[in-house]
DNA sequence: TCCATAGTTATCGTATACGATTTCGTACTT
DNA sequence: AAGTACGAAATCGTATACGATAACTATGGA
């Protein structure tokens, strides 16, 4: 009766739940910039766009709220979480700590191939400095750091790092657009970091270096914002 | 506050959403130990207990999942997240990092009154050592550390610390029950921490001390578990 | 006796429906 | 004319309903 449709076995692969799909879809739109900060996320609208009911969309929104990507107000609705300077400060400071730790924990596990890859990325960034393209530069920056922290054996810490980066994704270009001078310094610090890792420096040294690297970007931003 | 007395009028203050209520209720039951690790959280059952529909309960469960308090499997259901040794390791390590940072950031803002309070708590812990009561000891331990990190000016970091502690709440007694020797050492380290803060030691020193304090508990546990 | 398979049950995932709350526009009063 | 009060529209929050999925049980064959 229920016609179990065994006919198409291959399609069975990944019928991810609609909540998941909705989550991925909305998150993608936020990260990629289709939904800009402040954009109002109306459940019914999104549900219609995706062809779902509102229920899975609701769940997706709540998950995004938990990650800090959207702001939610009861009986009012959800909006894409902009990042005001204060939020930026908090997020960067937190990221400096968890990313520093992740990088230090990851360092002993990074093989020379990965180092080479990171160095190549950093080289691209250096080239990028001339015909300055902030968006590309920021993307490469994330690639670079990913190589450094992705080997972190503690998944909790790694997750926190990812969340921090996601949180900042809505800014993308902004950071380096606002603080152009910082970009060059950044590239230099990257090379220094690589040498520390290659040289098997002790964990504390690497952690501090990674943390200060991020903190320096934050400071540069703050100095800029002051004026 | 035993009942949610629907009759109460004019209490416009907190008509909290049922999702919130469900979240709080389930979380409380987990933290207080009514729902032990592995306990199966059946949506319909919980909904009935609370007198709600399943929808708000669902949302609550998902939030708890995001916090790591429950494990959720699609089309199967949710269970209270037990903490196996690996999870314990990850959680404690993460906590050592974020709590260390939170304590260091918090330190300059801790006034002498708070220090005195913390010292009083630690004194209670010391007394607790004789007629050893692991549950009480652990509760006091949390009180003590709360005083130290609650002033942390960065709410994101503070939130991470809280999540870590919640995650460990299901163990409560366990840690110090399993590693009795650790308790005395712990009390001593607390006093040392207080002196660092009183003496306005630099942030890095305090951070390291706080981190090592937690890491030491973890190590003690691991050494014990090995046997 | 043990394993494979079909049927049953428990539980989840999502759609639809409706009441509740907020927001916005409009008319009325001062 | 400006401010306030009322009402309509938009949107959310929750309940109920039903199809879908996976765990469980019983039955038959090797």
Short mmCIF file of C-alpha atoms (C1' of nucleotides) in Angstrom, two decimals:
data_model
loop_
_atom_site.label_atom_id
_atom_site.label_comp_id
_atom_site.label_asym_id
_atom_site.label_seq_id
_atom_site.Cartn_x
_atom_site.Cartn_y
_atom_site.Cartn_z
CA UNK A 1 0.00 0.00 0.00
CA UNK A 2 2.43 2.52 1.19
CA UNK A 3 4.54 1.89 -1.83
CA UNK A 4 7.96 2.03 -0.30
CA UNK A 5 9.37 3.27 -3.56
CA UNK A 6 12.26 0.91 -3.54
CA UNK A 7 12.60 1.60 -7.19
CA UNK A 8 15.13 4.39 -6.80
CA UNK A 9 17.75 3.23 -4.38
CA UNK A 10 20.45 5.67 -5.30
CA UNK A 11 18.34 8.68 -4.41
CA UNK A 12 18.15 7.54 -0.85
CA UNK A 13 21.62 8.84 -0.10
CA UNK A 14 21.04 12.01 1.86
CA UNK A 15 17.51 13.07 2.47
CA UNK A 16 18.75 15.54 5.00
CA UNK A 17 16.05 16.90 7.21
CA UNK A 18 14.42 20.06 6.02
CA UNK A 19 15.54 21.78 9.17
CA UNK A 20 19.09 21.07 8.12
CA UNK A 21 18.49 22.24 4.62
CA UNK A 22 16.86 25.40 5.86
CA UNK A 23 19.70 25.96 8.26
CA UNK A 24 22.28 25.52 5.55
CA UNK A 25 20.38 27.68 3.10
CA UNK A 26 19.86 30.61 5.42
CA UNK A 27 23.36 30.39 6.79
CA UNK A 28 24.76 30.39 3.29
CA UNK A 29 22.76 33.45 2.37
CA UNK A 30 24.01 35.25 5.44
CA UNK A 31 27.64 34.28 5.02
CA UNK A 32 27.66 35.03 1.34
CA UNK A 33 26.06 38.37 1.94
CA UNK A 34 22.68 37.97 0.29
CA UNK A 35 21.08 38.70 3.62
CA UNK A 36 22.93 41.70 4.95
CA UNK A 37 23.04 42.63 8.62
CA UNK A 38 19.75 44.03 9.80
CA UNK A 39 17.87 42.12 7.13
CA UNK A 40 14.60 40.93 8.48
CA UNK A 41 14.13 37.18 8.34
CA UNK A 42 10.43 36.53 8.00
CA UNK A 43 9.64 32.90 8.63
CA UNK A 44 6.78 32.60 6.20
CA UNK A 45 8.75 34.26 3.46
CA UNK A 46 11.76 32.01 3.84
CA UNK A 47 9.55 28.96 4.12
CA UNK A 48 7.88 29.84 0.87
CA UNK A 49 11.18 30.47 -0.86
CA UNK A 50 12.42 27.05 0.13
CA UNK A 51 9.13 25.32 -0.43
CA UNK A 52 8.91 24.15 3.16
CA UNK A 53 6.58 24.80 5.99
CA UNK A 54 7.56 27.34 8.62
CA UNK A 55 8.33 24.76 11.26
CA UNK A 56 11.70 23.60 9.96
CA UNK A 57 12.62 27.17 9.17
CA UNK A 58 11.90 28.16 12.73
CA UNK A 59 14.26 25.55 14.00
CA UNK A 60 16.94 26.67 11.59
CA UNK A 61 16.61 30.25 12.73
CA UNK A 62 16.93 29.25 16.34
CA UNK A 63 20.08 27.35 15.63
CA UNK A 64 21.52 30.33 13.87
CA UNK A 65 20.56 32.41 16.84
CA UNK A 66 22.50 30.10 19.11
CA UNK A 67 25.53 30.66 16.93
CA UNK A 68 25.08 34.39 17.08
CA UNK A 69 24.42 34.83 13.38
CA UNK A 70 20.91 36.13 13.87
CA UNK A 71 19.26 38.16 16.54
CA UNK A 72 15.86 37.02 17.66
CA UNK A 73 13.20 38.88 19.54
CA UNK A 74 10.15 37.17 20.86
CA UNK A 75 6.94 37.97 19.05
CA UNK A 76 8.84 40.27 16.78
CA UNK A 77 11.10 38.18 14.64
CA UNK A 78 14.62 37.53 13.55
CA UNK A 79 17.12 39.79 11.89
CA UNK A 80 20.60 39.10 10.60
CA UNK A 81 22.94 40.01 13.41
CA UNK A 82 24.96 42.98 12.43
CA UNK A 83 28.18 43.43 14.27
CA UNK A 84 28.53 46.70 16.05
CA UNK A 85 32.00 47.70 17.24
CA UNK A 86 31.38 46.27 20.67
CA UNK A 87 30.34 42.91 19.29
CA UNK A 88 33.32 42.94 17.01
CA UNK A 89 35.58 43.52 19.94
CA UNK A 90 34.06 40.72 21.97
CA UNK A 91 34.16 38.31 19.08
CA UNK A 92 37.72 39.06 18.09
CA UNK A 93 38.93 38.83 21.65
CA UNK A 94 37.24 35.49 22.12
CA UNK A 95 38.59 34.28 18.82
CA UNK A 96 42.09 35.38 19.74
CA UNK A 97 41.91 33.12 22.76
CA UNK A 98 40.35 30.03 21.27
CA UNK A 99 42.19 30.28 17.97
CA UNK A 100 45.45 30.75 19.79
CA UNK A 101 44.80 27.63 21.79
CA UNK A 102 43.64 25.70 18.74
CA UNK A 103 46.71 26.67 16.78
CA UNK A 104 49.03 25.68 19.59
CA UNK A 105 47.33 22.32 20.00
CA UNK A 106 47.34 21.83 16.28
CA UNK A 107 50.95 22.81 15.66
CA UNK A 108 52.67 19.52 16.47
CA UNK A 109 50.36 17.76 14.05
CA UNK A 110 51.00 19.97 11.06
CA UNK A 111 53.18 18.22 8.52
CA UNK A 112 55.50 19.90 6.08
CA UNK A 113 53.01 19.54 3.25
CA UNK A 114 50.47 21.61 5.12
CA UNK A 115 53.12 24.15 6.00
CA UNK A 116 53.99 24.47 2.34
CA UNK A 117 50.34 24.95 1.49
CA UNK A 118 49.97 27.65 4.09
CA UNK A 119 53.07 29.36 2.83
CA UNK A 120 51.69 29.31 -0.70
CA UNK A 121 48.49 30.90 0.49
CA UNK A 122 50.44 33.54 2.31
CA UNK A 123 52.39 34.19 -0.86
CA UNK A 124 49.16 34.78 -2.68
CA UNK A 125 48.19 37.20 0.00
CA UNK A 126 51.43 39.06 -0.47
CA UNK A 127 50.75 39.37 -4.17
CA UNK A 128 47.28 40.48 -3.32
CA UNK A 129 48.70 43.46 -1.54
CA UNK A 130 49.52 45.31 -4.73
CA UNK A 131 46.24 45.36 -6.60
CA UNK A 132 44.51 45.37 -3.29
CA UNK A 133 41.40 43.24 -3.15
CA UNK A 134 40.09 43.13 0.43
CA UNK A 135 37.54 40.42 -0.20
CA UNK A 136 40.04 38.06 -1.73
CA UNK A 137 42.58 38.92 0.89
CA UNK A 138 40.18 38.09 3.68
CA UNK A 139 39.24 34.81 2.05
CA UNK A 140 42.88 33.83 1.74
CA UNK A 141 43.42 34.89 5.31
CA UNK A 142 40.83 32.40 6.44
CA UNK A 143 42.38 29.70 4.28
CA UNK A 144 45.74 30.35 5.83
CA UNK A 145 44.55 30.14 9.37
CA UNK A 146 42.41 27.11 8.63
CA UNK A 147 45.51 25.18 7.72
CA UNK A 148 47.00 26.12 11.05
CA UNK A 149 44.13 25.25 13.36
CA UNK A 150 42.21 22.52 11.55
CA UNK A 151 44.39 19.79 12.99
CA UNK A 152 43.39 20.75 16.50
CA UNK A 153 42.59 17.44 18.18
CA UNK A 154 39.98 18.90 20.49
CA UNK A 155 36.73 19.17 18.54
CA UNK A 156 35.12 21.49 21.06
CA UNK A 157 37.81 24.08 20.69
CA UNK A 158 37.78 23.69 16.95
CA UNK A 159 34.05 24.27 16.94
CA UNK A 160 34.45 27.46 18.90
CA UNK A 161 37.00 28.68 16.39
CA UNK A 162 34.64 27.98 13.53
CA UNK A 163 31.84 29.80 15.23
CA UNK A 164 34.04 32.80 15.73
CA UNK A 165 35.00 32.91 12.09
CA UNK A 166 31.40 32.52 11.02
CA UNK A 167 30.45 35.36 13.24
CA UNK A 168 32.93 37.56 11.46
CA UNK A 169 31.97 36.34 8.03
CA UNK A 170 29.36 39.03 7.64
CA UNK A 171 32.13 41.58 7.74
CA UNK A 172 34.28 39.85 5.13
CA UNK A 173 36.05 42.59 3.32
CA UNK A 174 35.48 45.09 6.03
CA UNK A 175 38.33 44.46 8.37
CA UNK A 176 41.12 44.82 5.90
CA UNK A 177 39.29 47.42 3.91
CA UNK A 178 39.09 49.60 6.96
CA UNK A 179 42.62 48.99 8.11
CA UNK A 180 44.71 48.64 4.97
CA UNK A 181 48.04 49.07 6.67
CA UNK A 182 47.35 46.03 8.79
CA UNK A 183 47.40 43.71 5.80
CA UNK A 184 51.15 43.90 5.20
CA UNK A 185 51.97 43.42 8.82
CA UNK A 186 49.62 40.47 8.81
CA UNK A 187 51.49 38.73 6.03
CA UNK A 188 54.77 39.16 7.88
CA UNK A 189 53.31 37.74 11.07
CA UNK A 190 52.02 34.76 9.14
CA UNK A 191 55.51 33.89 8.03
CA UNK A 192 56.77 34.26 11.58
CA UNK A 193 54.07 31.91 12.76
CA UNK A 194 55.03 29.35 10.16
CA UNK A 195 58.63 29.46 11.27
CA UNK A 196 57.64 28.91 14.86
CA UNK A 197 55.63 25.86 13.88
CA UNK A 198 58.34 24.50 11.61
CA UNK A 199 60.86 24.98 14.38
CA UNK A 200 58.62 23.07 16.77
CA UNK A 201 58.51 25.96 19.18
CA UNK A 202 56.85 25.16 22.48
CA UNK A 203 53.09 25.37 22.71
CA UNK A 204 52.99 28.48 24.82
CA UNK A 205 55.10 30.45 22.38
CA UNK A 206 52.92 29.48 19.46
CA UNK A 207 49.74 30.17 21.36
CA UNK A 208 50.92 33.63 22.32
CA UNK A 209 52.02 34.43 18.80
CA UNK A 210 48.72 33.34 17.30
CA UNK A 211 46.79 35.23 19.91
CA UNK A 212 48.75 38.40 19.48
CA UNK A 213 48.42 38.15 15.74
CA UNK A 214 44.66 38.35 16.04
CA UNK A 215 44.72 40.85 18.86
CA UNK A 216 46.88 43.09 16.70
CA UNK A 217 44.23 43.16 14.00
CA UNK A 218 41.69 44.06 16.62
CA UNK A 219 43.90 46.84 17.96
CA UNK A 220 44.44 48.20 14.50
CA UNK A 221 40.73 48.31 13.99
CA UNK A 222 40.15 50.03 17.29
CA UNK A 223 42.81 52.61 16.60
CA UNK A 224 41.18 53.30 13.27
CA UNK A 225 37.70 53.48 14.76
CA UNK A 226 38.83 55.96 17.36
CA UNK A 227 39.46 58.59 14.75
CA UNK B 1 8.06 28.97 42.69
CA UNK B 2 6.61 25.56 42.47
CA UNK B 3 3.80 26.18 40.09
CA UNK B 4 3.23 28.09 36.96
CA UNK B 5 -0.24 29.02 38.16
CA UNK B 6 -2.06 29.84 35.00
CA UNK B 7 -4.53 31.80 37.02
CA UNK B 8 -2.08 34.51 37.96
CA UNK B 9 -3.30 37.68 36.34
CA UNK B 10 -1.55 40.86 35.48
CA UNK B 11 1.81 39.22 35.87
CA UNK B 12 2.85 40.71 32.58
CA UNK B 13 6.39 40.67 33.84
CA UNK B 14 7.37 37.28 32.53
CA UNK B 15 5.02 35.58 30.18
CA UNK B 16 7.97 33.58 29.07
CA UNK B 17 7.44 31.58 25.94
CA UNK B 18 6.72 27.94 26.44
CA UNK B 19 9.87 27.11 24.56
CA UNK B 20 11.79 28.97 27.22
CA UNK B 21 9.92 27.26 30.00
CA UNK B 22 10.49 23.89 28.44
CA UNK B 23 14.14 24.69 27.97
CA UNK B 24 14.54 25.76 31.56
CA UNK B 25 12.58 22.80 32.87
CA UNK B 26 14.48 20.16 30.98
CA UNK B 27 17.81 21.80 31.63
CA UNK B 28 17.04 21.96 35.32
CA UNK B 29 16.16 18.29 35.40
CA UNK B 30 19.39 17.43 33.67
CA UNK B 31 21.59 19.61 35.81
CA UNK B 32 19.94 18.54 39.03
CA UNK B 33 20.26 14.93 38.05
CA UNK B 34 16.64 13.89 37.63
CA UNK B 35 17.44 12.97 34.07
CA UNK B 36 20.67 11.04 34.25
CA UNK B 37 23.04 10.59 31.31
CA UNK B 38 21.65 8.22 28.76
CA UNK B 39 18.10 8.99 29.81
CA UNK B 40 15.88 9.02 26.81
CA UNK B 41 14.07 12.29 26.23
CA UNK B 42 10.81 11.48 24.50
CA UNK B 43 9.19 14.60 23.15
CA UNK B 44 5.61 13.55 23.67
CA UNK B 45 6.30 12.44 27.19
CA UNK B 46 7.97 15.68 28.21
CA UNK B 47 5.29 17.70 26.46
CA UNK B 48 2.63 15.92 28.44
CA UNK B 49 4.49 16.39 31.70
CA UNK B 50 4.71 20.10 31.13
CA UNK B 51 1.24 20.40 29.69
CA UNK B 52 2.52 21.80 26.41
CA UNK B 53 2.46 20.63 22.87
CA UNK B 54 5.52 18.94 21.45
CA UNK B 55 6.55 21.89 19.34
CA UNK B 56 8.02 24.07 22.08
CA UNK B 57 9.63 21.04 23.63
CA UNK B 58 11.31 20.26 20.36
CA UNK B 59 12.81 23.68 20.23
CA UNK B 60 14.02 23.38 23.79
CA UNK B 61 15.70 20.08 23.06
CA UNK B 62 17.46 21.50 20.07
CA UNK B 63 18.81 24.35 22.12
CA UNK B 64 20.08 21.93 24.69
CA UNK B 65 21.68 19.97 21.91
CA UNK B 66 23.50 23.08 20.75
CA UNK B 67 24.86 23.45 24.25
CA UNK B 68 25.98 19.87 24.30
CA UNK B 69 23.71 18.80 27.13
CA UNK B 70 21.76 16.36 25.03
CA UNK B 71 22.66 14.17 22.12
CA UNK B 72 20.24 14.09 19.27
CA UNK B 73 19.87 11.62 16.47
CA UNK B 74 17.62 12.20 13.54
CA UNK B 75 14.50 10.08 13.47
CA UNK B 76 15.61 8.42 16.64
CA UNK B 77 15.42 10.91 19.43
CA UNK B 78 17.30 12.69 22.13
CA UNK B 79 19.17 11.37 25.12
CA UNK B 80 20.89 13.14 27.95
CA UNK B 81 24.50 13.48 26.93
CA UNK B 82 26.57 11.33 29.15
CA UNK B 83 30.18 12.26 29.39
CA UNK B 84 32.55 9.55 28.46
CA UNK B 85 36.21 10.00 29.37
CA UNK B 86 37.01 11.46 25.99
CA UNK B 87 34.27 14.04 26.23
CA UNK B 88 35.37 14.85 29.73
CA UNK B 89 38.87 15.45 28.50
CA UNK B 90 37.74 17.72 25.69
CA UNK B 91 35.41 19.66 27.92
CA UNK B 92 37.90 20.15 30.70
CA UNK B 93 40.61 21.19 28.31
CA UNK B 94 38.34 23.71 26.66
CA UNK B 95 37.21 24.96 30.02
CA UNK B 96 40.78 25.33 31.20
CA UNK B 97 41.40 27.67 28.31
CA UNK B 98 38.28 29.81 28.41
CA UNK B 99 38.06 29.87 32.18
CA UNK B 100 41.69 30.83 32.42
CA UNK B 101 41.11 33.70 30.05
CA UNK B 102 37.90 34.74 31.80
CA UNK B 103 39.59 34.73 35.18
CA UNK B 104 42.49 36.81 33.92
CA UNK B 105 40.17 39.34 32.32
CA UNK B 106 38.04 39.39 35.40
CA UNK B 107 40.85 39.72 37.93
CA UNK B 108 41.41 43.48 37.79
CA UNK B 109 37.71 44.02 38.42
CA UNK B 110 37.45 41.89 41.53
CA UNK B 111 37.15 44.02 44.62
CA UNK B 112 38.25 43.06 48.10
CA UNK B 113 34.73 42.17 49.14
CA UNK B 114 34.51 39.55 46.44
CA UNK B 115 37.94 38.27 47.37
CA UNK B 116 36.79 37.88 50.94
CA UNK B 117 33.73 36.02 49.80
CA UNK B 118 35.79 33.67 47.69
CA UNK B 119 38.13 33.09 50.59
CA UNK B 120 35.21 32.26 52.84
CA UNK B 121 33.96 29.74 50.32
CA UNK B 122 37.38 28.20 50.10
CA UNK B 123 37.47 27.98 53.89
CA UNK B 124 34.22 26.06 53.79
CA UNK B 125 35.78 23.75 51.28
CA UNK B 126 38.70 23.19 53.57
CA UNK B 127 36.33 22.25 56.38
CA UNK B 128 34.52 20.04 53.96
CA UNK B 129 37.66 17.99 53.56
CA UNK B 130 37.28 16.27 56.90
CA UNK B 131 33.81 14.80 56.72
CA UNK B 132 34.24 14.51 53.02
CA UNK B 133 31.12 15.36 51.04
CA UNK B 134 31.94 15.33 47.34
CA UNK B 135 28.67 16.85 46.23
CA UNK B 136 28.90 19.80 48.56
CA UNK B 137 32.56 20.21 47.78
CA UNK B 138 31.87 20.39 44.08
CA UNK B 139 29.09 22.92 44.59
CA UNK B 140 31.37 25.11 46.65
CA UNK B 141 34.04 24.72 44.03
CA UNK B 142 31.75 26.18 41.45
CA UNK B 143 30.81 29.02 43.80
CA UNK B 144 34.43 29.81 44.31
CA UNK B 145 35.30 29.96 40.66
CA UNK B 146 32.17 31.89 39.84
CA UNK B 147 33.37 34.71 42.03
CA UNK B 148 36.59 34.75 40.09
CA UNK B 149 35.29 34.75 36.56
CA UNK B 150 31.86 36.36 36.78
CA UNK B 151 33.30 39.85 36.41
CA UNK B 152 34.72 38.97 33.02
CA UNK B 153 33.79 41.93 30.83
CA UNK B 154 33.52 39.87 27.66
CA UNK B 155 30.09 38.22 27.64
CA UNK B 156 31.02 35.76 24.90
CA UNK B 157 33.84 34.31 26.92
CA UNK B 158 31.71 34.26 30.02
CA UNK B 159 29.06 32.37 28.14
CA UNK B 160 31.57 29.77 27.04
CA UNK B 161 32.66 29.30 30.62
CA UNK B 162 29.08 28.79 31.73
CA UNK B 163 28.50 26.25 29.02
CA UNK B 164 31.54 24.34 30.08
CA UNK B 165 30.42 24.21 33.67
CA UNK B 166 26.94 23.13 32.65
CA UNK B 167 28.41 20.41 30.59
CA UNK B 168 30.20 19.09 33.63
CA UNK B 169 27.21 19.49 35.89
CA UNK B 170 25.98 16.01 35.15
CA UNK B 171 29.11 14.68 36.79
CA UNK B 172 28.76 16.78 39.94
CA UNK B 173 30.13 14.68 42.70
CA UNK B 174 32.03 12.43 40.41
CA UNK B 175 35.22 14.34 39.84
CA UNK B 176 36.22 14.76 43.42
CA UNK B 177 34.72 11.48 44.44
CA UNK B 178 36.95 9.71 42.01
CA UNK B 179 40.06 11.68 42.82
CA UNK B 180 39.88 12.43 46.53
CA UNK B 181 43.50 13.44 46.87
CA UNK B 182 42.96 16.21 44.40
CA UNK B 183 40.59 18.06 46.71
CA UNK B 184 43.22 19.19 49.19
CA UNK B 185 45.57 20.33 46.51
CA UNK B 186 42.70 22.18 44.95
CA UNK B 187 42.03 24.18 48.09
CA UNK B 188 45.66 25.20 48.28
CA UNK B 189 45.71 26.31 44.67
CA UNK B 190 42.62 28.38 45.30
CA UNK B 191 44.41 30.34 47.97
CA UNK B 192 47.36 30.84 45.68
CA UNK B 193 45.04 32.16 43.01
CA UNK B 194 43.47 34.60 45.42
CA UNK B 195 46.86 35.92 46.38
CA UNK B 196 47.80 36.47 42.77
CA UNK B 197 44.62 38.44 42.22
CA UNK B 198 45.02 40.45 45.40
CA UNK B 199 48.58 41.22 44.46
CA UNK B 200 47.44 42.42 41.04
CA UNK B 201 49.67 39.96 39.26
CA UNK B 202 49.83 40.42 35.53
CA UNK B 203 47.13 38.90 33.38
CA UNK B 204 49.31 36.21 31.90
CA UNK B 205 50.37 34.89 35.27
CA UNK B 206 46.79 34.70 36.49
CA UNK B 207 45.62 33.09 33.29
CA UNK B 208 48.29 30.43 33.48
CA UNK B 209 47.58 29.72 37.12
CA UNK B 210 43.85 29.36 36.52
CA UNK B 211 44.44 27.19 33.52
CA UNK B 212 46.87 24.92 35.26
CA UNK B 213 44.56 24.63 38.22
CA UNK B 214 41.91 23.11 36.00
CA UNK B 215 44.34 21.12 33.93
CA UNK B 216 45.69 19.61 37.14
CA UNK B 217 42.25 18.30 38.03
CA UNK B 218 42.01 16.80 34.59
CA UNK B 219 45.43 15.19 34.92
CA UNK B 220 44.53 13.77 38.30
CA UNK B 221 41.44 12.25 36.78
CA UNK B 222 43.35 10.79 33.88
CA UNK B 223 45.97 9.29 36.14
CA UNK B 224 43.21 7.72 38.18
CA UNK B 225 41.38 6.46 35.11
CA UNK B 226 44.52 4.82 33.81
CA UNK B 227 44.53 2.33 36.65
"C1'" DT C 1 18.54 -23.68 17.97
"C1'" DC C 2 19.55 -19.73 15.36
"C1'" DC C 3 19.03 -16.47 11.70
"C1'" DA C 4 16.29 -13.99 8.31
"C1'" DT C 5 12.20 -11.57 7.19
"C1'" DA C 6 7.75 -9.48 7.56
"C1'" DG C 7 4.55 -6.97 10.34
"C1'" DT C 8 3.73 -3.91 14.38
"C1'" DT C 9 4.54 -0.13 17.32
"C1'" DA C 10 6.70 3.84 19.07
"C1'" DT C 11 8.53 8.12 17.91
"C1'" DC C 12 10.02 11.60 15.06
"C1'" DG C 13 9.49 15.29 11.12
"C1'" DT C 14 6.61 18.46 8.85
"C1'" DA C 15 2.26 20.57 7.29
"C1'" DT C 16 -1.65 23.07 8.31
"C1'" DA C 17 -4.59 25.81 11.36
"C1'" DC C 18 -5.65 29.21 14.59
"C1'" DG C 19 -5.09 32.23 18.58
"C1'" DA C 20 -1.84 35.88 20.47
"C1'" DT C 21 1.06 39.75 20.06
"C1'" DT C 22 3.13 43.46 17.92
"C1'" DT C 23 3.33 47.06 14.53
"C1'" DC C 24 1.56 50.37 11.53
"C1'" DG C 25 -1.95 53.33 9.56
"C1'" DT C 26 -5.89 56.24 10.17
"C1'" DA C 27 -9.22 58.91 12.29
"C1'" DC C 28 -10.40 61.67 15.97
"C1'" DT C 29 -9.59 64.99 19.72
"C1'" DT C 30 -7.29 69.01 21.79
"C1'" DA D 1 -1.40 70.79 13.43
"C1'" DA D 2 0.18 67.46 16.75
"C1'" DG D 3 -0.73 63.79 19.72
"C1'" DT D 4 -3.51 59.96 21.11
"C1'" DA D 5 -6.66 56.12 20.58
"C1'" DC D 6 -8.56 52.80 17.97
"C1'" DG D 7 -8.50 49.24 14.39
"C1'" DA D 8 -6.40 46.45 10.67
"C1'" DA D 9 -2.58 43.88 8.94
"C1'" DA D 10 1.48 41.34 9.54
"C1'" DT D 11 3.90 38.06 12.00
"C1'" DC D 12 4.85 35.07 15.55
"C1'" DG D 13 3.79 31.04 18.99
"C1'" DT D 14 1.58 26.81 19.74
"C1'" DA D 15 -1.73 23.02 18.99
"C1'" DT D 16 -3.24 19.36 16.36
"C1'" DA D 17 -2.84 16.05 12.56
"C1'" DC D 18 -0.69 12.87 9.70
"C1'" DG D 19 2.94 10.76 6.96
"C1'" DA D 20 7.75 8.85 7.47
"C1'" DT D 21 11.31 6.43 9.73
"C1'" DA D 22 13.45 3.35 12.71
"C1'" DA D 23 13.23 0.05 16.62
"C1'" DC D 24 10.95 -3.97 18.17
"C1'" DT D 25 8.57 -8.52 17.93
"C1'" DA D 26 6.97 -12.54 16.25
"C1'" DT D 27 7.00 -15.99 12.88
"C1'" DG D 28 8.91 -19.27 9.67
"C1'" DG D 29 12.72 -21.73 7.55
"C1'" DA D 30 17.52 -23.76 7.61
#
